[in-house]
PDB file of N, CA and C in Angstrom:
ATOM      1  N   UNK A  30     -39.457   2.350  22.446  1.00  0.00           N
ATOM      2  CA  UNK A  30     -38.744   1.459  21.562  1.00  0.00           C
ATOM      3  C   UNK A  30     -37.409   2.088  21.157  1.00  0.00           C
ATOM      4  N   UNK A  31     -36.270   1.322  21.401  1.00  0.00           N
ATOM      5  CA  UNK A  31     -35.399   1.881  20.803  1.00  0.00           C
ATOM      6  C   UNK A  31     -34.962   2.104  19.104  1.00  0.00           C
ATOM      7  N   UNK A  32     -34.359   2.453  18.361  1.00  0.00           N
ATOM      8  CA  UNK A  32     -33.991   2.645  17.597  1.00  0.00           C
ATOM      9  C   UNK A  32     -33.200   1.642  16.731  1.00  0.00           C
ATOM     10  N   UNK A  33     -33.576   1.232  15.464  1.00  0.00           N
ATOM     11  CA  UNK A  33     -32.481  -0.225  14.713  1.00  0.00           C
ATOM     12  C   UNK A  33     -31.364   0.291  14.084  1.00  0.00           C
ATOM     13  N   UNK A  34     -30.283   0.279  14.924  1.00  0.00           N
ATOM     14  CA  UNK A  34     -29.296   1.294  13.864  1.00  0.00           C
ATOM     15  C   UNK A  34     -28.347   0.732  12.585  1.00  0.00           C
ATOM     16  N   UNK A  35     -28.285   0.815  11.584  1.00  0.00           N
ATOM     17  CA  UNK A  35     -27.334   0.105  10.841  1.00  0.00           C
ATOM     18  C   UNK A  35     -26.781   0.677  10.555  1.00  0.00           C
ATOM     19  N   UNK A  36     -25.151   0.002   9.957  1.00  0.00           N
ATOM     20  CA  UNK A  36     -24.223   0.935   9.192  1.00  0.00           C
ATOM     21  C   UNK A  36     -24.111   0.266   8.324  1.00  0.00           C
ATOM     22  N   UNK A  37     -23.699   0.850   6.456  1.00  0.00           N
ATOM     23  CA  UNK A  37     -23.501   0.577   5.605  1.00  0.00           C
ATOM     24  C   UNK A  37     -22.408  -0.826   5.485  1.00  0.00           C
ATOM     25  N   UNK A  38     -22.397  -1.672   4.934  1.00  0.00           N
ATOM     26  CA  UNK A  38     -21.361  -2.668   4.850  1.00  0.00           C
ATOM     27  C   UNK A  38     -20.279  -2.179   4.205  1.00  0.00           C
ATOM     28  N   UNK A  39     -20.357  -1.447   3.451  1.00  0.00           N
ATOM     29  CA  UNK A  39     -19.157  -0.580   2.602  1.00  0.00           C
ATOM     30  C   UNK A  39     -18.197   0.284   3.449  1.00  0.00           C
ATOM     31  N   UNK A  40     -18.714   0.696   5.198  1.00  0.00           N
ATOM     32  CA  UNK A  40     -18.202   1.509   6.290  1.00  0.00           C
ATOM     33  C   UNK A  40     -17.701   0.351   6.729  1.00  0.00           C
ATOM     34  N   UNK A  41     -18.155  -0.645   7.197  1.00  0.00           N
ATOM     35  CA  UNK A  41     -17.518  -1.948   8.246  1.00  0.00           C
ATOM     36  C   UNK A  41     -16.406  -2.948   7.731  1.00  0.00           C
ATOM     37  N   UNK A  42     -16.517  -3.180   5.792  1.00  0.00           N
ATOM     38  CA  UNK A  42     -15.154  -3.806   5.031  1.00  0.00           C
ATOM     39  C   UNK A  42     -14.489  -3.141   4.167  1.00  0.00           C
ATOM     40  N   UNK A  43     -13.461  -2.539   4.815  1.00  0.00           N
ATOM     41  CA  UNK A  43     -12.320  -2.163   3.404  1.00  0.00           C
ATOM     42  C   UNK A  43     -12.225  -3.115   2.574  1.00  0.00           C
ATOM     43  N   UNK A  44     -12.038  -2.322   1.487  1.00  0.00           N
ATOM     44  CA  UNK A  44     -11.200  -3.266   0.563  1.00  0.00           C
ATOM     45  C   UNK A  44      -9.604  -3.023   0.458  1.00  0.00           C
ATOM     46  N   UNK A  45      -9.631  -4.416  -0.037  1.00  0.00           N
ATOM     47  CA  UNK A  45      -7.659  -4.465   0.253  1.00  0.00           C
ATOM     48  C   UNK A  45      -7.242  -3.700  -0.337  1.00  0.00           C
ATOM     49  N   UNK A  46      -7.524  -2.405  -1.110  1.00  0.00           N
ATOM     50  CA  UNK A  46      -6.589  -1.297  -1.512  1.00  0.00           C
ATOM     51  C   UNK A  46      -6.679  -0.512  -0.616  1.00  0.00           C
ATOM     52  N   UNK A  47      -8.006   0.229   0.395  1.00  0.00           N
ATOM     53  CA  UNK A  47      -7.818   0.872   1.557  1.00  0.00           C
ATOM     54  C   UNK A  47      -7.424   0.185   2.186  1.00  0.00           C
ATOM     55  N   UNK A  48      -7.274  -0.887   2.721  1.00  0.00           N
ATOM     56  CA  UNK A  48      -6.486  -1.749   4.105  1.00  0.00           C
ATOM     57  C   UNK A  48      -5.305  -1.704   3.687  1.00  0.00           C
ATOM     58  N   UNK A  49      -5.074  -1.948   2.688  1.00  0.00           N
ATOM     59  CA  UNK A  49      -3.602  -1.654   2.355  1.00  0.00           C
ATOM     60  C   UNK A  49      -2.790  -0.299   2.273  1.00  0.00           C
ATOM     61  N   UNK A  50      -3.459   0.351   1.411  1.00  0.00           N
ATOM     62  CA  UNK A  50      -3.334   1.620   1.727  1.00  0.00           C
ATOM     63  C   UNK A  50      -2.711   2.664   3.486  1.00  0.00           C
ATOM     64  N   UNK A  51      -3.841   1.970   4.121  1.00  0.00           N
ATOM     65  CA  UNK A  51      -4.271   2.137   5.728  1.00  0.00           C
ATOM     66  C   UNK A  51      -2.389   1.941   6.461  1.00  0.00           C
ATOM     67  N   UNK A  52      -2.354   0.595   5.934  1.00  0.00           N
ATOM     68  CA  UNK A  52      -1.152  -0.019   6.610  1.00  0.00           C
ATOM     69  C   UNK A  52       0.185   0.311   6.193  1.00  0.00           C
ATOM     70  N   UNK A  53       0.150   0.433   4.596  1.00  0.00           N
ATOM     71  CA  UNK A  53       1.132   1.493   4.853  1.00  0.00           C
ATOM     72  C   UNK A  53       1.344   2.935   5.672  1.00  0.00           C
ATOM     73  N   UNK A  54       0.433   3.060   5.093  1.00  0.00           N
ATOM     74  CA  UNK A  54       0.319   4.852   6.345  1.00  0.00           C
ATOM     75  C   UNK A  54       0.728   4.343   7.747  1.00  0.00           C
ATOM     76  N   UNK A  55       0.487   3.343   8.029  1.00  0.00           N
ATOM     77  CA  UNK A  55       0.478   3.341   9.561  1.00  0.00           C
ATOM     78  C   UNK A  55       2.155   3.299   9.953  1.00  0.00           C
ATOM     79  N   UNK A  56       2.262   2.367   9.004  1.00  0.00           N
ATOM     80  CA  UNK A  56       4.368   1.760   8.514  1.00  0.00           C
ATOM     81  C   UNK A  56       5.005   3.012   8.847  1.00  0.00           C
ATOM     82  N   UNK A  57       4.384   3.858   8.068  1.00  0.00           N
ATOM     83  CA  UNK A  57       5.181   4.840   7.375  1.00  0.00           C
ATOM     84  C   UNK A  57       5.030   5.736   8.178  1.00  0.00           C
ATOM     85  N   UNK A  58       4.294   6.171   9.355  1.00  0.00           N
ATOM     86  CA  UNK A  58       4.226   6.825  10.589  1.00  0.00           C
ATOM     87  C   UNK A  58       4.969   6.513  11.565  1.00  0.00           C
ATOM     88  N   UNK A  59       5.091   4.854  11.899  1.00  0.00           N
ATOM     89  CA  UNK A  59       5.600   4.277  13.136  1.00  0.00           C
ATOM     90  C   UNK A  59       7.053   4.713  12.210  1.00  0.00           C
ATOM     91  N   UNK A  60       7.290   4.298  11.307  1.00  0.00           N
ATOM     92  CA  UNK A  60       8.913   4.438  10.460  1.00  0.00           C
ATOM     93  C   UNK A  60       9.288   5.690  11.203  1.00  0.00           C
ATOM     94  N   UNK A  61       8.566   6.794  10.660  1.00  0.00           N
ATOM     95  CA  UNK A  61       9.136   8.403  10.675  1.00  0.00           C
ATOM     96  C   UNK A  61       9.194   9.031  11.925  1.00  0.00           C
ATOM     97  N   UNK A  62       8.613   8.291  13.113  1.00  0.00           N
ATOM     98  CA  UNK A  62       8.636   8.467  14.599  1.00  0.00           C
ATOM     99  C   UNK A  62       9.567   7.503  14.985  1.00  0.00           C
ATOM    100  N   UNK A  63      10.554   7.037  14.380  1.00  0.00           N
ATOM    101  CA  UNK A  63      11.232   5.809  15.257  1.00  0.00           C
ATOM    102  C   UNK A  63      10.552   4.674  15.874  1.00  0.00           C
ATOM    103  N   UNK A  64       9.512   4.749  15.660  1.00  0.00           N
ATOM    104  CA  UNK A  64       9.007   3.134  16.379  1.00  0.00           C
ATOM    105  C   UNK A  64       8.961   2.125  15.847  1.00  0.00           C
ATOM    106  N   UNK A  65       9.299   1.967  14.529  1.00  0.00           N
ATOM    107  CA  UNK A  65       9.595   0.627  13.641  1.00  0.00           C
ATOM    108  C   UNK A  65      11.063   1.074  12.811  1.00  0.00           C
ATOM    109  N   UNK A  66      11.254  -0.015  11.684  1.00  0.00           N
ATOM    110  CA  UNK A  66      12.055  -0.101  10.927  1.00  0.00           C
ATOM    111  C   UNK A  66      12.180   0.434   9.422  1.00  0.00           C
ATOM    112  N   UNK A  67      12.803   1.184   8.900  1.00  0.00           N
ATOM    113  CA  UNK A  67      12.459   1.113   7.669  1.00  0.00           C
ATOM    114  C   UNK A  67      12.374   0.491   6.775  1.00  0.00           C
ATOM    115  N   UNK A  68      13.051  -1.077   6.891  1.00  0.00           N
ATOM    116  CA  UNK A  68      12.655  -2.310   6.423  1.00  0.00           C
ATOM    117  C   UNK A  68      10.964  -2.399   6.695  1.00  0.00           C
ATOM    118  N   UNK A  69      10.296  -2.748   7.838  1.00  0.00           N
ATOM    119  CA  UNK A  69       9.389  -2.618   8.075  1.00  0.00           C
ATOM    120  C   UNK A  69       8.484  -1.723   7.358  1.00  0.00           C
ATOM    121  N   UNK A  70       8.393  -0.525   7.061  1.00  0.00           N
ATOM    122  CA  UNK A  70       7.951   0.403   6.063  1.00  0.00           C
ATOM    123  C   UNK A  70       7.720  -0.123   4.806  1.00  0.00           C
ATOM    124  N   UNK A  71       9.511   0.078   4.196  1.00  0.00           N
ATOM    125  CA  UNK A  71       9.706  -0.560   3.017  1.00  0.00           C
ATOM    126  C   UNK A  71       8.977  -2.311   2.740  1.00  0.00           C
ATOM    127  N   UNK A  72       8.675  -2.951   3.451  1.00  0.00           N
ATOM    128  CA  UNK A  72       8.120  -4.264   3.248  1.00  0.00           C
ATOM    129  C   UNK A  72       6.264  -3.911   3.228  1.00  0.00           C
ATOM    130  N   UNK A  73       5.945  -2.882   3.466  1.00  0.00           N
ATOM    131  CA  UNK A  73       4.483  -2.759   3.832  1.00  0.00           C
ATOM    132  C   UNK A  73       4.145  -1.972   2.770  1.00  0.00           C
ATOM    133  N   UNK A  74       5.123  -1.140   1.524  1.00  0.00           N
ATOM    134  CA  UNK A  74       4.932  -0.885   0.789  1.00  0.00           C
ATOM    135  C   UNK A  74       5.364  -1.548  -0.355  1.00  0.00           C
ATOM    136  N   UNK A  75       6.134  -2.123  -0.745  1.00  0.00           N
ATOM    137  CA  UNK A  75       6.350  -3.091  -1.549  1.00  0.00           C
ATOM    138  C   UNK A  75       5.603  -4.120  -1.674  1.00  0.00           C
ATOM    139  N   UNK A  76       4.505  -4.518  -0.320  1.00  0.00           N
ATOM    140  CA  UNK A  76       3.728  -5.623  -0.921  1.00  0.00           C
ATOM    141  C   UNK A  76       2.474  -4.867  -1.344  1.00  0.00           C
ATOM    142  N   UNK A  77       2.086  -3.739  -1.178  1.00  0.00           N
ATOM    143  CA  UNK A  77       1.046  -2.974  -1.301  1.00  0.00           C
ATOM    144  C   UNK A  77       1.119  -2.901  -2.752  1.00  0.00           C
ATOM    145  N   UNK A  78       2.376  -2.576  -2.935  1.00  0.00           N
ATOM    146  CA  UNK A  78       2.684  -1.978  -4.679  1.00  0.00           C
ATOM    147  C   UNK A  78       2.361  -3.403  -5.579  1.00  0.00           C
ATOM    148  N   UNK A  79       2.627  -4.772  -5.210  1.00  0.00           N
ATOM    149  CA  UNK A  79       2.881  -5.944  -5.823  1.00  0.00           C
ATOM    150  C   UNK A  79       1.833  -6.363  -5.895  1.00  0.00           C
ATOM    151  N   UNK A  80       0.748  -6.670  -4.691  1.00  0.00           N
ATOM    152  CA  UNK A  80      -1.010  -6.766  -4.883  1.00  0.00           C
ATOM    153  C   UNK A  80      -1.394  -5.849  -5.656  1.00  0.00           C
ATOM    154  N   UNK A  81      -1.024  -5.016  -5.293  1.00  0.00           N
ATOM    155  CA  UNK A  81      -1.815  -4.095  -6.833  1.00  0.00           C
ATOM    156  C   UNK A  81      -1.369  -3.123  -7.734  1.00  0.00           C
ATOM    157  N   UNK A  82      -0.636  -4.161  -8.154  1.00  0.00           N
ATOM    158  CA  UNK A  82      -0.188  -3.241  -9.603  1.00  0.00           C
ATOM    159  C   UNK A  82      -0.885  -3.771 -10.794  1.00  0.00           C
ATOM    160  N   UNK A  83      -1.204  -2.958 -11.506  1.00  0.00           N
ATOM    161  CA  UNK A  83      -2.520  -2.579 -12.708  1.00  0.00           C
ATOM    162  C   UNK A  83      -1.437  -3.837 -13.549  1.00  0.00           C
ATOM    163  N   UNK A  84      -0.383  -3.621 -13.731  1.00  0.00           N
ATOM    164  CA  UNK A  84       0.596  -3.908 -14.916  1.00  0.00           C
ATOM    165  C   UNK A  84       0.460  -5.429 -14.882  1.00  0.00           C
ATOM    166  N   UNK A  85       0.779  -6.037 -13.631  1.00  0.00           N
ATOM    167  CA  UNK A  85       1.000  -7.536 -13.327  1.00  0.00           C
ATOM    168  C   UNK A  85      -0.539  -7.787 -13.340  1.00  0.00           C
ATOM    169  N   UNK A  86      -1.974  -7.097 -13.227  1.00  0.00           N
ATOM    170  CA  UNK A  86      -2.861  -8.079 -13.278  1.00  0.00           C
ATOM    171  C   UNK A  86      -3.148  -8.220 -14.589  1.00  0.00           C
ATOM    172  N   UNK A  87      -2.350  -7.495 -15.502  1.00  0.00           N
ATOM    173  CA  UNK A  87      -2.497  -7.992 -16.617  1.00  0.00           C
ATOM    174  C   UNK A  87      -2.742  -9.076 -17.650  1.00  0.00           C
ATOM    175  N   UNK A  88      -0.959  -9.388 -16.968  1.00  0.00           N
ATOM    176  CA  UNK A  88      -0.667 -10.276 -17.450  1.00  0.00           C
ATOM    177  C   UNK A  88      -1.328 -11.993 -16.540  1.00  0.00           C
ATOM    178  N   UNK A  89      -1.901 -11.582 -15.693  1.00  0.00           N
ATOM    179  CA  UNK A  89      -2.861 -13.083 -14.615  1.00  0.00           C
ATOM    180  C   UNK A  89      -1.904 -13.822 -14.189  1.00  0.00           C
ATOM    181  N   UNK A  90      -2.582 -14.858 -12.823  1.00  0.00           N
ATOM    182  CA  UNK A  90      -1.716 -15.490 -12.111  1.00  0.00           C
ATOM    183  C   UNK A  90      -1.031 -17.002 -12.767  1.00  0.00           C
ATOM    184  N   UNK A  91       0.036 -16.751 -12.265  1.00  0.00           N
ATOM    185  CA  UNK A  91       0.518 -18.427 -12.700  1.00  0.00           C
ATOM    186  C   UNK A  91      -0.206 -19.519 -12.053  1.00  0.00           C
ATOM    187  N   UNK A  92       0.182 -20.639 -12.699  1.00  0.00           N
ATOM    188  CA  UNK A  92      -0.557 -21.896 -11.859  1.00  0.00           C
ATOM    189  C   UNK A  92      -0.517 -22.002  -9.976  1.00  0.00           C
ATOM    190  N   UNK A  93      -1.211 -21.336  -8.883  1.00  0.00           N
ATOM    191  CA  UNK A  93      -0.790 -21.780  -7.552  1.00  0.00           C
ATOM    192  C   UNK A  93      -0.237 -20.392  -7.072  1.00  0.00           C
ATOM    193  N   UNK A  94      -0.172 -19.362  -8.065  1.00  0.00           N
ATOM    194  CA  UNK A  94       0.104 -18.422  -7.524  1.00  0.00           C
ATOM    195  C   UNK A  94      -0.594 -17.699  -7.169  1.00  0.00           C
ATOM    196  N   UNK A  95       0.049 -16.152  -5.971  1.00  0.00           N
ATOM    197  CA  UNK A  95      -1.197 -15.189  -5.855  1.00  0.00           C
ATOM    198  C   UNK A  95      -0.779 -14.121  -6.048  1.00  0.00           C
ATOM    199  N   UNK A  96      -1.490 -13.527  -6.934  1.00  0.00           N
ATOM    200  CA  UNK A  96      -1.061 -11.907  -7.769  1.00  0.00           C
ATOM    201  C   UNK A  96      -2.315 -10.999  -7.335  1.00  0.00           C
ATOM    202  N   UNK A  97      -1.698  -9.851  -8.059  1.00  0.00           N
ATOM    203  CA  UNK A  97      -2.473  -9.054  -8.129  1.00  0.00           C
ATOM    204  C   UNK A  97      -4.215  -9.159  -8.909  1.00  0.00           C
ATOM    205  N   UNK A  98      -4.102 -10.105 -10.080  1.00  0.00           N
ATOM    206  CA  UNK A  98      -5.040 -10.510 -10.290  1.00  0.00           C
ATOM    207  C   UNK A  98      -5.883 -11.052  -9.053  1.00  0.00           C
ATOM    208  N   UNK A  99      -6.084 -11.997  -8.321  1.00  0.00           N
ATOM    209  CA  UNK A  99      -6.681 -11.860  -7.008  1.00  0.00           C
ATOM    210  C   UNK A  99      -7.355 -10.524  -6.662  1.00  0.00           C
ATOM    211  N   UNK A 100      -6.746  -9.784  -6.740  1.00  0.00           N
ATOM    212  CA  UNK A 100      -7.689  -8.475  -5.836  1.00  0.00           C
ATOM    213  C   UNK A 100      -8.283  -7.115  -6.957  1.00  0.00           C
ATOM    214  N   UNK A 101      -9.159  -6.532  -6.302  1.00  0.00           N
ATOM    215  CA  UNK A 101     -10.017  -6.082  -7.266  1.00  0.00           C
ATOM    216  C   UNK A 101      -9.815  -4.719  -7.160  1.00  0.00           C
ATOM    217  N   UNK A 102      -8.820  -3.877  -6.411  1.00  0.00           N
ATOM    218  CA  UNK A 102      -8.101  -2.456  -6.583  1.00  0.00           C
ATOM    219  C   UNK A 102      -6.614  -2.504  -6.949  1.00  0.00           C
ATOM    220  N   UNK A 103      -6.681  -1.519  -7.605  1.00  0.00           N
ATOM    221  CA  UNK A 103      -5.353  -1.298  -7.727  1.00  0.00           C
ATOM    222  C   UNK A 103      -4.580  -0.023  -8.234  1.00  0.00           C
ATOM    223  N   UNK A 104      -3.713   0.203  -8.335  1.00  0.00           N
ATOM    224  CA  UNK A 104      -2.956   0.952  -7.340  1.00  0.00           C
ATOM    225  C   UNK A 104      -2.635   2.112  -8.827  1.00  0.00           C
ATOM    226  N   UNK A 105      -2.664   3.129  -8.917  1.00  0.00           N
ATOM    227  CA  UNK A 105      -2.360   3.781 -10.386  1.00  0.00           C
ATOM    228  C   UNK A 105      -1.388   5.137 -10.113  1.00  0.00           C
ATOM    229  N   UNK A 106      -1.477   5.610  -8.546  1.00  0.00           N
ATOM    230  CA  UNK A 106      -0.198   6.575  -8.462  1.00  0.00           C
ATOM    231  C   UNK A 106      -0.149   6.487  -6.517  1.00  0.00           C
ATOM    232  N   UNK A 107       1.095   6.389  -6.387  1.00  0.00           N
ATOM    233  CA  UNK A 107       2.003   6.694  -5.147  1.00  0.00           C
ATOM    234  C   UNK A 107       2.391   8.034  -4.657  1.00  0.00           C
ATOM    235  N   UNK A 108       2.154   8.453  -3.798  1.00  0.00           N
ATOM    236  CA  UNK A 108       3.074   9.468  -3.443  1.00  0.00           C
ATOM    237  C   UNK A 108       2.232  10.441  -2.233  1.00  0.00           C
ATOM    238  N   UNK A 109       2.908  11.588  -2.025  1.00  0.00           N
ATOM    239  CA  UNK A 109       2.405  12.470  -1.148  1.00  0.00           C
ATOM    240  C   UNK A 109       1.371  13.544  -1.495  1.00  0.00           C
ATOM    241  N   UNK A 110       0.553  14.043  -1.308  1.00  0.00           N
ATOM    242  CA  UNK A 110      -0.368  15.409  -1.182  1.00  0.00           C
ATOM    243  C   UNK A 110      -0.190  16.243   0.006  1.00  0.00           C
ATOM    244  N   UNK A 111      -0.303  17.657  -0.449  1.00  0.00           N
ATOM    245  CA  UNK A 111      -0.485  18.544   0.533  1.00  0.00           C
ATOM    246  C   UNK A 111      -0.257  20.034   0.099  1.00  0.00           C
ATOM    247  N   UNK A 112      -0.100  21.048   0.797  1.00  0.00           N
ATOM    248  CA  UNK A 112      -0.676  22.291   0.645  1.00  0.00           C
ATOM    249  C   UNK A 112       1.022  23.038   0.880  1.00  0.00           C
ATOM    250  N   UNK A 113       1.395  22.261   1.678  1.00  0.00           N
ATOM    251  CA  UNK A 113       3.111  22.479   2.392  1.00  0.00           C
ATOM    252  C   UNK A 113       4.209  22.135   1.497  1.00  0.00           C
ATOM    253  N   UNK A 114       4.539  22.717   0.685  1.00  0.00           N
ATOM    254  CA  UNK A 114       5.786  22.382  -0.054  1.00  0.00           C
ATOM    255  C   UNK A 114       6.713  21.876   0.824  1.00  0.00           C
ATOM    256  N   UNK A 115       7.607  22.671   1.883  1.00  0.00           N
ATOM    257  CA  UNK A 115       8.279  22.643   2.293  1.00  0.00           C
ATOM    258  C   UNK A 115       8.549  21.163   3.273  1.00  0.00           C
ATOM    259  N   UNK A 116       7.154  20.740   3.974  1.00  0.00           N
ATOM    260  CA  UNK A 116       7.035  19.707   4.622  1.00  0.00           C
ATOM    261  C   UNK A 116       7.288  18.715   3.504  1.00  0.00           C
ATOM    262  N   UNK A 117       6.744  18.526   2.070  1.00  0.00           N
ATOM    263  CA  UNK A 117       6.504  17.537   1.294  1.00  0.00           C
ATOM    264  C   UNK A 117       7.947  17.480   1.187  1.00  0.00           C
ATOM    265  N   UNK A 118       8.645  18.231   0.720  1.00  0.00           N
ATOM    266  CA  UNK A 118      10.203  18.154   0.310  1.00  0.00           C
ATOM    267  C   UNK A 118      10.763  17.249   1.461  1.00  0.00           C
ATOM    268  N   UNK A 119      10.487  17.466   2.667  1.00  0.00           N
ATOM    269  CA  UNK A 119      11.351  17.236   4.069  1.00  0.00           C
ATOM    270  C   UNK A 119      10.987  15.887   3.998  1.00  0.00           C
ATOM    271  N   UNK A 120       9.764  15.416   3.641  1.00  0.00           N
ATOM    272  CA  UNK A 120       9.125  14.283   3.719  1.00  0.00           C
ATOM    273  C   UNK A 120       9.730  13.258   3.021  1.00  0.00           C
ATOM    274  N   UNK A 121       9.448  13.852   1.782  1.00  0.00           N
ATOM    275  CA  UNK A 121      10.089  12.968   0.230  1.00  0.00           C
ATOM    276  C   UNK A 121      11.086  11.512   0.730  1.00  0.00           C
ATOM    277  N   UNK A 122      12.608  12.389   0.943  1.00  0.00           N
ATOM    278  CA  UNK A 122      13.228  11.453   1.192  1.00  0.00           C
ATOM    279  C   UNK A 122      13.213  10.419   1.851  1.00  0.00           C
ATOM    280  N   UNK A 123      12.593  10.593   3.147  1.00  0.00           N
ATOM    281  CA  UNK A 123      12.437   9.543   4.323  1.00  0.00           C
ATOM    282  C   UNK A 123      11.295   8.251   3.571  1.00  0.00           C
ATOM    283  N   UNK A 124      10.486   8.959   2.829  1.00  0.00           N
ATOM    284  CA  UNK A 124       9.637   7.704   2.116  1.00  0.00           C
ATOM    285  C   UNK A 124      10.394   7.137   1.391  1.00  0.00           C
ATOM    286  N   UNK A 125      11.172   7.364   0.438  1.00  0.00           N
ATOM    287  CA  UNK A 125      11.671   6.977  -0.932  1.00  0.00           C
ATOM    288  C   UNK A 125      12.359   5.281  -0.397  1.00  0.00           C
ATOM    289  N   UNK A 126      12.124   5.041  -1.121  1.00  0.00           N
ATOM    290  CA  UNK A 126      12.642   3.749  -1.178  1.00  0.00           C
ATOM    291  C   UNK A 126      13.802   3.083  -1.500  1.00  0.00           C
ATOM    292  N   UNK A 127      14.474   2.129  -1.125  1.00  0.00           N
ATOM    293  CA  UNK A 127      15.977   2.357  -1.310  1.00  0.00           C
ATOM    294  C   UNK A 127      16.083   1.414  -2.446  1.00  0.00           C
ATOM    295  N   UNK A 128      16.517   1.311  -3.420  1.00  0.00           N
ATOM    296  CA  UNK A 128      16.977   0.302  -4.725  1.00  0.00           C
ATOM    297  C   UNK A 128      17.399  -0.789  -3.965  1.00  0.00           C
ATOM    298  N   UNK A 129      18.300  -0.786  -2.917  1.00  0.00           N
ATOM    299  CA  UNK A 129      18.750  -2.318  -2.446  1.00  0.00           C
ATOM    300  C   UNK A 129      17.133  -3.392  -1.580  1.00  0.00           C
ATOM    301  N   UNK A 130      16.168  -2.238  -1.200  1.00  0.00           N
ATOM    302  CA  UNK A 130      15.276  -2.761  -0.945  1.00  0.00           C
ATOM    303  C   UNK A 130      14.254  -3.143  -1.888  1.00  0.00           C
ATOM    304  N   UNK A 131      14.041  -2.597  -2.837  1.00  0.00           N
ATOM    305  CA  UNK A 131      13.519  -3.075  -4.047  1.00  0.00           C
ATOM    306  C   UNK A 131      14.062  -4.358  -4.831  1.00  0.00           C
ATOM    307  N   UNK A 132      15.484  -4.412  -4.588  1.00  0.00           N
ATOM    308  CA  UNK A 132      16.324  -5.110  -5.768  1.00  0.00           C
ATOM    309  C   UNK A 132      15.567  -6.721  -4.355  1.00  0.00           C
ATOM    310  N   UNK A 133      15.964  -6.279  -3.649  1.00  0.00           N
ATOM    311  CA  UNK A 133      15.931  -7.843  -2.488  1.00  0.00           C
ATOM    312  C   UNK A 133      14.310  -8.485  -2.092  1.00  0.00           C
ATOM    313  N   UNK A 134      13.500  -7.146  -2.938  1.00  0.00           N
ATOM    314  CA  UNK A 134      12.004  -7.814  -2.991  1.00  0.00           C
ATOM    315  C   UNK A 134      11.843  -8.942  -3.984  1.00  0.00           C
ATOM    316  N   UNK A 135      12.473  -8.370  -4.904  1.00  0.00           N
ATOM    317  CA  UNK A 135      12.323  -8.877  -6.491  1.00  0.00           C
ATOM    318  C   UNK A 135      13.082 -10.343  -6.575  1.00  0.00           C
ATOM    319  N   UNK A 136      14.410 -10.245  -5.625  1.00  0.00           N
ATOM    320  CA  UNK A 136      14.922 -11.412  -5.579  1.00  0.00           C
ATOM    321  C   UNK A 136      14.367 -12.369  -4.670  1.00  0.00           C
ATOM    322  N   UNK A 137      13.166 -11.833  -3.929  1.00  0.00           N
ATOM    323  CA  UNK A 137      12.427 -13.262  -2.977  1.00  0.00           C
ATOM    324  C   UNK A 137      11.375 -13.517  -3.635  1.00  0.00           C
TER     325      UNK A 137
END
């Protein structure tokens, strides 16, 4: 007889803060290797930040809208980890986000 194998359902569905999470990382890899855009980046983190920011599910969705209220993680610090100063420094900038890309989220 063979064996019934299961895996946890908690292994097979992220939730949209790891999927999100996930996809930025991925942005933000293809970004820093040249294979995408940093628009591209910058758009995969800006919607990451907007689904889940603690602040806006505060305040709940408008009539027809979809906020962060909708989803059930959210997001309480950004940034890098590691053991490498030197890499983190090198890193920093290429993530940072540009104000004109922020300012042109806010205005769509």
């Amino acid at each position: 007889a063979l064996p019934f194998l299961m895996v946890p359902t908690s292994m097979v569905f992220n939730t949209s803060g790891a999927w999100g999470a996930d996809s930025v990382w991925q942005a933000y890899v293809a970004y820093s290797r040249g294979n995408a855009s940093r628009e591209a980046y910058e758009e995969s983190l800006l919607k990451y930040v907007y689904f889940h920011n603690w602040f806006d599910f505060r305040r709940g969705c408008q009539r027809g809208e979809e906020c962060s209220t909708l989803f059930y993680s959210h997001a309480f610090w950004i940034g890098f980890a590691g053991q490498s100063m030197p890499i983190l420094e090198a890193q920093a900038p290429v993530a940072r986000l540009r104000a004109s890309s922020v300012e042109a989220w806010e205005a769509s």
